[in-house]
Coordinates of C-alpha atoms in Angstrom, one line a residue:
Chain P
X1 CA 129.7 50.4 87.8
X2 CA 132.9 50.4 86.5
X3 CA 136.2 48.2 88.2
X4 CA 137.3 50.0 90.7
X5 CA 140.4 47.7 91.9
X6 CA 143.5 48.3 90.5
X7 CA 145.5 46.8 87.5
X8 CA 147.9 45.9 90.1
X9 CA 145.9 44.4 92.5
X10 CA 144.2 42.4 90.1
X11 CA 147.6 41.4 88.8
X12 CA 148.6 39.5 92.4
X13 CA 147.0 35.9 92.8
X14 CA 145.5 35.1 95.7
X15 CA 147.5 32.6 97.9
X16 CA 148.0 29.0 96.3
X17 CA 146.3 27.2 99.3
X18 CA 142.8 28.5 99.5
X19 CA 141.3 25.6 98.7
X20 CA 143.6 23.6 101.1
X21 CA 141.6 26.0 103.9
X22 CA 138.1 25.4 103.0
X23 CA 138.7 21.2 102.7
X24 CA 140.4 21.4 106.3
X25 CA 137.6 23.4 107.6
X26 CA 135.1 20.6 106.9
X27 CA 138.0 17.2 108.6
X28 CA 138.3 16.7 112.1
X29 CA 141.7 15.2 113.6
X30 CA 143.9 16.7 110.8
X31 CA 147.8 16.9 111.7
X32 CA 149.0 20.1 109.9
X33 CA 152.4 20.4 109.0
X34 CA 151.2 23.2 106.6
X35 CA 152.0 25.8 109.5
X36 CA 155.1 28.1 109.0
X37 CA 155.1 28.9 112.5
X38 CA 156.7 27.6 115.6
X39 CA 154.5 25.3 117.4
X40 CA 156.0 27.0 120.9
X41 CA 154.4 29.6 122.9
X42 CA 156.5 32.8 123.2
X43 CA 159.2 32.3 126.4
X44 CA 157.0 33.3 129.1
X45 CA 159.6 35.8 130.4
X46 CA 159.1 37.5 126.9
X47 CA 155.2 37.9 127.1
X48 CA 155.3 38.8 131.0
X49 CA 157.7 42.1 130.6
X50 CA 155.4 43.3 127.9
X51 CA 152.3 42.6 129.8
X52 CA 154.5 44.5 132.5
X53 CA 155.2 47.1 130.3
X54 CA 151.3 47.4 129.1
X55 CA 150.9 48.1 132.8
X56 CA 153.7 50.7 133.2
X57 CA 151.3 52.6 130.6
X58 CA 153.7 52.5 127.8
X59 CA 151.0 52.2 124.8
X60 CA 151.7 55.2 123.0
X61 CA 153.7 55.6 119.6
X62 CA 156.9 55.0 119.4
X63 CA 159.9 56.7 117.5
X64 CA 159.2 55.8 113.8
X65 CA 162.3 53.7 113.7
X66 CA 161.6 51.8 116.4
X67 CA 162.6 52.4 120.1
X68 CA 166.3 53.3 120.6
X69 CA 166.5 50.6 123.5
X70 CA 165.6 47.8 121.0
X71 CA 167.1 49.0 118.2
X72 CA 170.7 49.2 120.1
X73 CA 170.0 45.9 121.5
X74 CA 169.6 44.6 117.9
X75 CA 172.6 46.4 116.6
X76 CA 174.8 44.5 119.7
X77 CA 173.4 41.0 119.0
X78 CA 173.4 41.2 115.0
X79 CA 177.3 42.0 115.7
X80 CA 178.3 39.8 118.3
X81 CA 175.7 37.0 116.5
X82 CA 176.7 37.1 113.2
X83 CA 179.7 39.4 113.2
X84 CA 177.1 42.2 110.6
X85 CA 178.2 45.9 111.9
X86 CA 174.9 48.2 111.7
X87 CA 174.7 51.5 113.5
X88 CA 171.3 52.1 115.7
X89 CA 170.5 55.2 115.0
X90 CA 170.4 55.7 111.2
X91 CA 170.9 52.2 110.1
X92 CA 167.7 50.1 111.7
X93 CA 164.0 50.4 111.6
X94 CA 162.2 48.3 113.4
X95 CA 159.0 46.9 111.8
X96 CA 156.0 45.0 111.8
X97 CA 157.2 41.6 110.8
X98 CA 159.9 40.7 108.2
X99 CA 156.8 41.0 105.9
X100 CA 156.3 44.7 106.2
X101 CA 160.4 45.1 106.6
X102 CA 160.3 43.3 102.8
X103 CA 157.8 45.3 101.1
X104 CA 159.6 48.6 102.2
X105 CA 162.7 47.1 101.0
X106 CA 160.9 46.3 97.6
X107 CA 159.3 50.4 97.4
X108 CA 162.4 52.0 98.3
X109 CA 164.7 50.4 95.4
X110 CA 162.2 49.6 92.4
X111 CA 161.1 51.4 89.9
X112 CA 158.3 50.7 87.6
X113 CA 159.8 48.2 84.7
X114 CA 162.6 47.2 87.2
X115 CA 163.0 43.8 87.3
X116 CA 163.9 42.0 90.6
X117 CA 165.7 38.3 90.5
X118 CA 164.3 36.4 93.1
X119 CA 165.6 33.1 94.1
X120 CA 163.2 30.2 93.8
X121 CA 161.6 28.4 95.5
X122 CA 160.6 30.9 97.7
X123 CA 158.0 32.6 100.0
X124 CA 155.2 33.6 98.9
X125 CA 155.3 36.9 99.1
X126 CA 158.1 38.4 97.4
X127 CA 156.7 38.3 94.1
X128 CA 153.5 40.2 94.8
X129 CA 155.3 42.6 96.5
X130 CA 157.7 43.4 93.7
X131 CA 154.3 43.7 91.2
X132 CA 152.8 46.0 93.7
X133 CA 155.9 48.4 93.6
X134 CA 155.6 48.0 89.7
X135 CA 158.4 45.6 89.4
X136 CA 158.7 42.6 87.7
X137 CA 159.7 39.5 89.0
X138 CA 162.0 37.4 87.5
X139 CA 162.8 33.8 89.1
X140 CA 165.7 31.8 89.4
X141 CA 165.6 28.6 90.2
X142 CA 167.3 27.1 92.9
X143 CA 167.5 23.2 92.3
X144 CA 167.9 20.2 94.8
X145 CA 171.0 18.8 92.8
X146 CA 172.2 22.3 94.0
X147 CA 171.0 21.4 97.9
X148 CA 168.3 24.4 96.8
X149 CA 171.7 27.3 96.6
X150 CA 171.7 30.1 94.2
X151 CA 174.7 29.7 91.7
X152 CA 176.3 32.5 89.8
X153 CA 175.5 30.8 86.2
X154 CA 171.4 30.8 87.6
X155 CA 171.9 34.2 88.1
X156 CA 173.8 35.8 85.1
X157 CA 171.6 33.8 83.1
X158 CA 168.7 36.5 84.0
X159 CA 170.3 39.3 84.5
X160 CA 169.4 41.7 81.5
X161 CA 169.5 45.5 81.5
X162 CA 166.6 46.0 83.2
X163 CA 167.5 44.1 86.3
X164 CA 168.2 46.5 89.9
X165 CA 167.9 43.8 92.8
X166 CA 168.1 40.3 94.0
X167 CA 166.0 38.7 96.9
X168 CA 167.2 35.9 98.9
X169 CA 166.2 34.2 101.7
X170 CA 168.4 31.7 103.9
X171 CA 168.1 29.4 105.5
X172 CA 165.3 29.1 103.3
X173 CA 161.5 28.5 103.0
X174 CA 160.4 26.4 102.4
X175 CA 163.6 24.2 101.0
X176 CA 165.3 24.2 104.1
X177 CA 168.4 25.3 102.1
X178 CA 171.1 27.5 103.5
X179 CA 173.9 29.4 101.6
X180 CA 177.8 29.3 103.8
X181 CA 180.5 32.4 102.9
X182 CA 181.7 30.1 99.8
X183 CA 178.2 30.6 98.4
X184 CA 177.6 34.1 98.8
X185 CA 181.6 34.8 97.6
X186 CA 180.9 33.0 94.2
X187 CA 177.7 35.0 93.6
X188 CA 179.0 38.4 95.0
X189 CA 181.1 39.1 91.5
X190 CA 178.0 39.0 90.1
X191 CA 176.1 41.2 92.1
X192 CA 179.4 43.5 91.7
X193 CA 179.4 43.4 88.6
X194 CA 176.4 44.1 87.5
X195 CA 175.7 46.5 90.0
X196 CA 172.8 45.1 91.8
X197 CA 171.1 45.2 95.1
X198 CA 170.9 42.3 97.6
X199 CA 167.9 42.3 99.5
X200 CA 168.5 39.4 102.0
X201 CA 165.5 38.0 104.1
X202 CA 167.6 36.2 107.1
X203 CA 164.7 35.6 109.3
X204 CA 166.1 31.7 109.7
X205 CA 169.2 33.2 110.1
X206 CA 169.1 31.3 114.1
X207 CA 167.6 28.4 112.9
X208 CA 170.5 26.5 111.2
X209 CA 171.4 23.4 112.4
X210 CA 174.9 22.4 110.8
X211 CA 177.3 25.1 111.2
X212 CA 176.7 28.7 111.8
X213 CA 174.7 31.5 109.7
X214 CA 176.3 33.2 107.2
X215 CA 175.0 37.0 106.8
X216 CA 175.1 38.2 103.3
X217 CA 176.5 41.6 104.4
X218 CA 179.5 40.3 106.2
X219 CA 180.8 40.3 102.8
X220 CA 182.2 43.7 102.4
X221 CA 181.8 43.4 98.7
X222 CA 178.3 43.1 99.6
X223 CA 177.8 45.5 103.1
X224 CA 176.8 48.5 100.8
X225 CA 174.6 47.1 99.0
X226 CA 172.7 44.6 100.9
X227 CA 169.1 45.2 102.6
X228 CA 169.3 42.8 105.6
X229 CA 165.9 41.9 107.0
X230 CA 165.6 39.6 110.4
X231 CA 163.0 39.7 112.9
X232 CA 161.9 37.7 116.1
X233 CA 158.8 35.7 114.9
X234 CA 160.9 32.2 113.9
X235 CA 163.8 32.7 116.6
X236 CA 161.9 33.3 120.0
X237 CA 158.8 31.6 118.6
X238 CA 156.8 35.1 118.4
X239 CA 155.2 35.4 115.2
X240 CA 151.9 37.2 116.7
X241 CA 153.9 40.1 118.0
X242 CA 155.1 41.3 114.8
X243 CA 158.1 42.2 115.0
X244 CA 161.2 42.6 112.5
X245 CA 163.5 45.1 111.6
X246 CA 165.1 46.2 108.5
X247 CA 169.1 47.1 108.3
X248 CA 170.5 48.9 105.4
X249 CA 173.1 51.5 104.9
X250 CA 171.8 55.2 106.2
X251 CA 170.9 56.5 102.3
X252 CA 168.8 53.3 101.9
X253 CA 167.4 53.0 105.5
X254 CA 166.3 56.4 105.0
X255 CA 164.5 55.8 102.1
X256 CA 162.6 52.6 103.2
X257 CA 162.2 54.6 106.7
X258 CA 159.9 57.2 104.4
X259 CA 157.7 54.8 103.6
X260 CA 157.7 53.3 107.3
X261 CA 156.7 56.1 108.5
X262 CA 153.6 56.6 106.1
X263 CA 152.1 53.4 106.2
X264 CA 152.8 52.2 109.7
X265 CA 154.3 54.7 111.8
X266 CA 155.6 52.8 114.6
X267 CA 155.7 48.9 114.9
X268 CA 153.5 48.4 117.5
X269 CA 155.1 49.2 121.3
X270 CA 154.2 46.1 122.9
X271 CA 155.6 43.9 120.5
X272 CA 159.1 46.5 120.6
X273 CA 158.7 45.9 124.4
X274 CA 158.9 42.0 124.2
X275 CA 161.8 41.9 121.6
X276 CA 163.6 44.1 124.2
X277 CA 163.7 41.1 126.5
X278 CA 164.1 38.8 124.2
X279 CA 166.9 39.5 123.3
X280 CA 168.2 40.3 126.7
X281 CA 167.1 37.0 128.7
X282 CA 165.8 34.5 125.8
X283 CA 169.2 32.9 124.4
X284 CA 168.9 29.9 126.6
X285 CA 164.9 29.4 125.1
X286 CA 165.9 30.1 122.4
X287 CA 168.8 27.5 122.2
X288 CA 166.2 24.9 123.8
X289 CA 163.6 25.7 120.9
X290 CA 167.1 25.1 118.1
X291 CA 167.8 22.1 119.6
X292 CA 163.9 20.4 119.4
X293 CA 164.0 21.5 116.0
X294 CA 167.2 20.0 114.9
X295 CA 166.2 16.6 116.8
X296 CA 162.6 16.4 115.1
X297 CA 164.3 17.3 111.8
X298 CA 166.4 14.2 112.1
X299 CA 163.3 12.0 113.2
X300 CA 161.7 13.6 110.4
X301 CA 163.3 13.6 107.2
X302 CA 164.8 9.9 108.1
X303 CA 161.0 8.9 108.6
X304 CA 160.2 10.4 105.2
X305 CA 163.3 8.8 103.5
X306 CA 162.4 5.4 104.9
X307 CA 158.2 5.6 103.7
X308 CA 159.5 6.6 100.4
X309 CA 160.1 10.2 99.8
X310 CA 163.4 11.0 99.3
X311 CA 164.3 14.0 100.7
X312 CA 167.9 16.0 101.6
X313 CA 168.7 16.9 104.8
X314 CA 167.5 20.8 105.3
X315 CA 170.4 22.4 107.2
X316 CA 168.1 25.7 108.3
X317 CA 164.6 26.9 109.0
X318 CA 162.1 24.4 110.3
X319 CA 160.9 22.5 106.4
X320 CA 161.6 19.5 104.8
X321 CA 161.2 19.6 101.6
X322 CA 161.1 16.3 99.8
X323 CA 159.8 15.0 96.4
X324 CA 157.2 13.3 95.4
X325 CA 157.9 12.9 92.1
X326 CA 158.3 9.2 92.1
X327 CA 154.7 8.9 92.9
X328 CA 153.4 9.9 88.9
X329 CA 151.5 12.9 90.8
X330 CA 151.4 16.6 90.4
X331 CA 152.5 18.5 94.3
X332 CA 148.9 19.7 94.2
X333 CA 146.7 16.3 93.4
X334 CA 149.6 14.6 96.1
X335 CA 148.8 17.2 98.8
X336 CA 145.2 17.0 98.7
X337 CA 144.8 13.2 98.3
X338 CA 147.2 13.3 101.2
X339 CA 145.1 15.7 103.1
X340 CA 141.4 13.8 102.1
X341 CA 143.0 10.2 102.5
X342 CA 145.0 10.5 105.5
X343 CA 144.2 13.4 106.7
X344 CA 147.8 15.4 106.6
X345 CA 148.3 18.6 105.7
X346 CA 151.2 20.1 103.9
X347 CA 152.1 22.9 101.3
X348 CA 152.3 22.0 97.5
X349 CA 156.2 23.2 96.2
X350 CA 154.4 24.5 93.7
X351 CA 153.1 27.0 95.7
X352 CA 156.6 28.4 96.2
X353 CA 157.8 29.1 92.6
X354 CA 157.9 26.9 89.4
X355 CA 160.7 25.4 90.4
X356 CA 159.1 24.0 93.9
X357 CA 156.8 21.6 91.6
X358 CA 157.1 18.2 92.4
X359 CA 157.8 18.5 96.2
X360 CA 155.8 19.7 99.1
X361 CA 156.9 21.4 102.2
X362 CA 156.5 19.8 105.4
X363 CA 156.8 22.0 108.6
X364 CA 158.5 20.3 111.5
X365 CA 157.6 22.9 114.0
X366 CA 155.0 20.2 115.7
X367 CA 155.3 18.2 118.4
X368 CA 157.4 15.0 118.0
X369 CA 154.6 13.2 119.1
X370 CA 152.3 14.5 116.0
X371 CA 155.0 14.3 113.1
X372 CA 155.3 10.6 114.6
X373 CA 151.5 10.0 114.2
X374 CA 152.1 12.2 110.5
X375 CA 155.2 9.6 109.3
X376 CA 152.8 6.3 110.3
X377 CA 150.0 8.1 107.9
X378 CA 152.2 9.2 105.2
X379 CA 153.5 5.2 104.9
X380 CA 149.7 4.1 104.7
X381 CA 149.4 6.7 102.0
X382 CA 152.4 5.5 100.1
X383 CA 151.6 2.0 100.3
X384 CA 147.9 2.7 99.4
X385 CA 148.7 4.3 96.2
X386 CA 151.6 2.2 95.6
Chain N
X1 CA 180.8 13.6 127.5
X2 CA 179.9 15.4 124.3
X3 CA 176.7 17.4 122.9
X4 CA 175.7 14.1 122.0
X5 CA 175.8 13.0 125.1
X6 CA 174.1 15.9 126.6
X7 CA 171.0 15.4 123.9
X8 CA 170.4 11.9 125.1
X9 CA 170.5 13.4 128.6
X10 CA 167.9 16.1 128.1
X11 CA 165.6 13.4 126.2
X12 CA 165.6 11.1 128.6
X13 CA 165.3 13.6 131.5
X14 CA 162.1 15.0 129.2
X15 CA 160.8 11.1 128.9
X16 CA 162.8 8.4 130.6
X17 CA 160.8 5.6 129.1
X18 CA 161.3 6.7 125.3
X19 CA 163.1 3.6 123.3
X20 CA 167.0 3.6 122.5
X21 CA 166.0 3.4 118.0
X22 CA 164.1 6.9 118.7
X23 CA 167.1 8.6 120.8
X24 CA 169.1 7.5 118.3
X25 CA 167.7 9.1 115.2
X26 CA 167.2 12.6 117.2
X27 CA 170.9 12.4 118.2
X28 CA 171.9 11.1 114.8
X29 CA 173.6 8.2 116.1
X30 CA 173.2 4.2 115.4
X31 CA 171.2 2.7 117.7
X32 CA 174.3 0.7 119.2
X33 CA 176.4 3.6 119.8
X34 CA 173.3 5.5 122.0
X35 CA 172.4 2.1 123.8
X36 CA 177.0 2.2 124.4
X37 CA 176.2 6.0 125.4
X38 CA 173.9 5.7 128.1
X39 CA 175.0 2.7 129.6
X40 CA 178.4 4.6 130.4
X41 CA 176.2 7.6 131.6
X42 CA 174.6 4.9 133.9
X43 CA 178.1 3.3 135.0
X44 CA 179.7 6.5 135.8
X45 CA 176.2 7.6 137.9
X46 CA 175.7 10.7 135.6
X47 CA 172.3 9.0 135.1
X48 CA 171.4 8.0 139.0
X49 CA 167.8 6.5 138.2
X50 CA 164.8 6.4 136.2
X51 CA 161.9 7.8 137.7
X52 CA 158.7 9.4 137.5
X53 CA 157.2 12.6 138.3
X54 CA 154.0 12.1 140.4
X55 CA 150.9 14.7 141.0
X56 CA 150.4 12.8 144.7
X57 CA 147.7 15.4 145.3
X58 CA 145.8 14.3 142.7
X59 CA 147.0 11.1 143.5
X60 CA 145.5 11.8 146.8
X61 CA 147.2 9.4 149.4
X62 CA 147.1 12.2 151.9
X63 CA 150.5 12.8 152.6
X64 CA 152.1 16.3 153.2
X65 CA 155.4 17.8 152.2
X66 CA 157.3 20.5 153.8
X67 CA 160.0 22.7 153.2
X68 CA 162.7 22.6 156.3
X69 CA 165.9 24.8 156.7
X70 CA 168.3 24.2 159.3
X71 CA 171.0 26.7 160.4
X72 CA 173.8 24.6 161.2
X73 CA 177.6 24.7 162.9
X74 CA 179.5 23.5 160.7
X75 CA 182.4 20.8 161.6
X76 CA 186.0 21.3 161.3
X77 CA 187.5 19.0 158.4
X78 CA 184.0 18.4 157.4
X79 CA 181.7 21.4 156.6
X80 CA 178.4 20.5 156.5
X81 CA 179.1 17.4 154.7
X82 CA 178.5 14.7 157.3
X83 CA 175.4 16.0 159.1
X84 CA 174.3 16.8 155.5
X85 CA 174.9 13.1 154.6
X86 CA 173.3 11.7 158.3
X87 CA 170.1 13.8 157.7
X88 CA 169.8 12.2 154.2
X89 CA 169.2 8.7 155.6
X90 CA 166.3 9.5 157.3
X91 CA 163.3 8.2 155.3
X92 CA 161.4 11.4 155.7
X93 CA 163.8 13.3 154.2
X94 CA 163.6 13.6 149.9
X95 CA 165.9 16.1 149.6
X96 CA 168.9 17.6 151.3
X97 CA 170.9 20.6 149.5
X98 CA 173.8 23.3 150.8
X99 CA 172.1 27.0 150.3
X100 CA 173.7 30.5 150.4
X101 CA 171.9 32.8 152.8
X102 CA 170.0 33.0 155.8
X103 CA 169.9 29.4 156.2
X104 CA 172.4 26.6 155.3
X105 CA 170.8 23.4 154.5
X106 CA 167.3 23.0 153.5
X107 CA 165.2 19.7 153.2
X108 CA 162.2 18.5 151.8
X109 CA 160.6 16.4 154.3
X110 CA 157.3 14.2 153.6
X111 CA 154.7 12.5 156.1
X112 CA 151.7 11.3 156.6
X113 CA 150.4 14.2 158.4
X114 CA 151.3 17.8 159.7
X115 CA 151.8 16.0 163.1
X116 CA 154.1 13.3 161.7
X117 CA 156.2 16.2 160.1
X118 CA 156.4 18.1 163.4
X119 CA 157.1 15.3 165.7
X120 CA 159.8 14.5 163.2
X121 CA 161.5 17.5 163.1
X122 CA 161.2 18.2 166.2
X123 CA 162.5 15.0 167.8
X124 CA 164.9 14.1 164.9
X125 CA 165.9 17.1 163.3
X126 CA 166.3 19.9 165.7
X127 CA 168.1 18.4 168.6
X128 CA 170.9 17.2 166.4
X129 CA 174.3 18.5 167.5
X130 CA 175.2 21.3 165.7
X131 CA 171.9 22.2 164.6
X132 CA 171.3 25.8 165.8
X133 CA 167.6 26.9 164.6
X134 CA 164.8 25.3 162.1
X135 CA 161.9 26.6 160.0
X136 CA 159.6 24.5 158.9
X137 CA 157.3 25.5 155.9
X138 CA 154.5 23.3 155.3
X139 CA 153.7 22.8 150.9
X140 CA 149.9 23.6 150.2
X141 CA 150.0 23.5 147.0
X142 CA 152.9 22.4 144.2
X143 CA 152.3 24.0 140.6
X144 CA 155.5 22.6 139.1
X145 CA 158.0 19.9 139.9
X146 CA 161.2 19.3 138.0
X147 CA 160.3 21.7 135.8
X148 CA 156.9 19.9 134.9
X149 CA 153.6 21.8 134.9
X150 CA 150.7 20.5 137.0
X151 CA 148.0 22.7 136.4
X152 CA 145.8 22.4 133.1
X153 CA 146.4 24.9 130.2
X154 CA 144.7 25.0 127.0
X155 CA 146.1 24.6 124.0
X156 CA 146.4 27.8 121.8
X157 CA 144.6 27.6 118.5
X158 CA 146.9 27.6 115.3
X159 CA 145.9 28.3 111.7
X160 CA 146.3 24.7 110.1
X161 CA 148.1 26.7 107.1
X162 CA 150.8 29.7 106.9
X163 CA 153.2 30.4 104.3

């Protein structure tokens, strides 16, 4: 029989911590801080007018783009939120997670040999995603001396003919890093100038602790060209619904909504029902989840500091992100002796790009009582291999 | 006061027995200048007491709780302050707050029995002066106090890794 799966399927790696999943499988009374998710159930007034609405009977499809009661309710709090101005009816599509909001993104602007910068370290998924639409990723690397920010010299460095697009993502995962209007103004000439794409994954965007987000597309150098991607999974602490939305100006959107419409139709109605009221009557839970964050990142990252891993203070997202280079050991020999030794989970850097070797991510979106009970292990582990 | 201020608040309303060098690193103060903080939220009465929520049915020392509103005259010059204020001494009485509606004041009242509550209200409450009609609802059950949970939920499973 001959191989019947694709060049390009074979060309995308399966996820870096597989092996991390079968060793946990086999421990008992592991503290993960592996998890990219809150560790908050969804606002209960958020779950209740979808189950509410599952009763009213609305289960059907909905408009491909997304309801036009959530999508104007998104179009009113990305303006008065973060000052971006897009228009509900031709400019948002609401979609199943940022993930599937970023893969239509990636189809609708590359062609096959186009290479796409992405800025490193980063999640996951971008990468494969580009490969899939025939693309070819091109990293650059964000560095802690930089507090993990792109810089204009990283990028023109890799810019060559070929180049269409650019894909950020702060606040960042997993460095915790977050890019303010100075930032984005220094690499915008860039992006002008070579007359490339943003695709910006803001899906932290509420999660940023000193200061207030900065939206790429605010920028009117930027606004035309920018892909915006948000969603509700890290902000309201609803990751299971599935729920993001894409925002782009009307030639793009439509473009992306083409695909949308082919491979998912509708995100699902539920899910559209509970952003609905999320973002009508969840800023105060909302605010409440912000603020645990910020507290546990303090307690966090001191703790790490103090047991011997240095690490910067992440302004966004919910990662700390600090190296473990001083210990002689690789992110991926640290991580597991961590995990068999002490029994604590966290993410490799390596994981996240070349240029994430050498730290691993910790997710502080657990309770304050666990990452306490995670610090007092991580000392015995330092001191053990001290 | 400041959102500093308002952090250590919300901590120690969360927890009133976690330690000052804790608060402190959450906040992202020194450990002196929290201790400094709360001691002036204690001397100005913005903090009235540390206390501790109690399940008493589990605890199961029999006592009953009941829910009493009061429609009441108010007095010239006074409002409802001083009857408010006289019906606050009583032992019975845990709470005492000014509502819109219907009613005007409503307490919470706790005895040993459904007869103690009735005899009290009834011979201490209602013939007050001023005191115009009473309604008295007797607490089966309490599922949350001060914004605390009493009955048992399990914990949702998570996946130990997502990227």
């Amino acid at each position: 029989m001959r191989d019947f799966i694709s060049t390009r399927a074979h060309a995308i790696p399966h996820s870096g911590i597989r092996k991390f999943f079968d060793l946990i499988e086999t421990m008992d009374g592991v503290i993960s801080l592996g998890v990219g998710e809150p560790d908050f159930m969804t606002p209960w007034n958020i779950s209740e007018a979808s189950i509410y609405s599952i009763e009213q009977g609305s289960t059907s499809y909905t408009s491909n783009k997304g309801t036009p009661q959530l999508r104007t309710a998104i179009s009113d709090y990305l303006s008065s939120r973060f000052g971006l101005d897009y228009h509900p009816e031709d400019e948002i599509i609401i979609t199943s997670g940022v993930s599937e909001a970023q893969d239509i993104a990636i189809r609708a602007v590359v062609d096959p040999g186009d290479e796409v910068l992405v800025a490193e370290p980063c999640y996951v998924a971008y990468g494969p995603c580009i490969t899939l639409a025939g693309g070819v990723p091109v990293p650059v690397p964000c560095t802690e001396r930089d507090e993990f920010r792109v810089t204009a010299d990283a990028l023109t460095e890799r810019i060559t003919p070929r180049t269409k697009a650019i894909i950020l993502n702060f606040p960042n995962n997993p460095t915790g890093g977050v890019m303010g209007r100075s930032d984005y103004e220094a690499i915008a000439d860039v992006i002008v100038d070579r007359d490339l794409l943003l695709i910006s994954d803001e899906v932290y965007a509420e999660l940023t602790y000193e200061g207030s987000h900065f939206a790429a597309a605010t920028l009117d150098a930027l606004r035309d060209r920018t892909i915006t991607l948000n969603g509700f999974s890290k902000a309201f602490a609803m990751t299971g619904w599935r729920i993001g939305y894409l925002c782009a100006p009307p030639e793009l959107c439509d473009a992306a909504l083409k695909i949308h419409q082919y491979v998912m139709l509708c995100a699902p109605v539920m899910g559209q029902a509970a952003a609905y009221q999320a973002l009508r009557n969840a800023e105060a839970d909302k605010d409440n989840m912000v603020r645990e964050y910020r507290m546990r990142r303090n307690l966090f990252v001191r703790g790490l500091n103090r047991v011997g891993l240095p690490c910067h203070l992440p302004s966004g997202a919910f990662y700390a992100f600090p190296s473990i280079k001083d210990t002689g050991m690789t992110d991926f020999e640290f991580s597991e002796a961590l995990l068999k030794e002490q029994r604590v989970a966290v993410v490799p850097g390596s994981v996240f790009g070349e240029s994430g070797a050498g730290h691993i991510r910790c997710s502080y979106a657990v309770s304050r009582e666990n990452l306490k009970t995670a610090l007092s292990r991580i000392e015995e582990f330092m001191s053990d291999i001290k | 006061m400041d959102e500093k201020d308002l952090l250590l608040l919300h901590l120690l309303e969360e927890n009133s027995q976690i330690t000052t060098q804790e608060l402190a690193v959450m906040v992202g103060v020194e450990e002196e200048e929290a201790g400094g903080r709360i001691r002036r939220m204690e001397e100005s009465r913005i903090i009235r007491k540390y206390t501790t929520i109690i399940d008493w049915e589990r605890a199961g020392n029999g006592e009953v709780s009941a829910i009493i509103e009061l429609k009441v005259n108010p007095e010239r010059d006074f409002g409802y302050d001083r009857i408010a204020e006289r019906i606050a001494r009583f032992r019975q009485v845990r709470s005492v707050r000014l509502i819109t509606g219907i009613y005007d004041i409503q307490l919470v009242v706790t005895g040993r029995s459904m007869g103690e509550i009735a005899r009290f209200v009834s011979e201490q409450i209602a013939p007050m002066d001023r005191i115009r009609e009473t309604a008295t609802h007797i607490i089966m059950k309490s599922y949350k106090e001060n914004g605390h949970i009493f009955f048992e939920r399990g914990e949702p499973e998570r996946l130990p890794y997502s990227l």
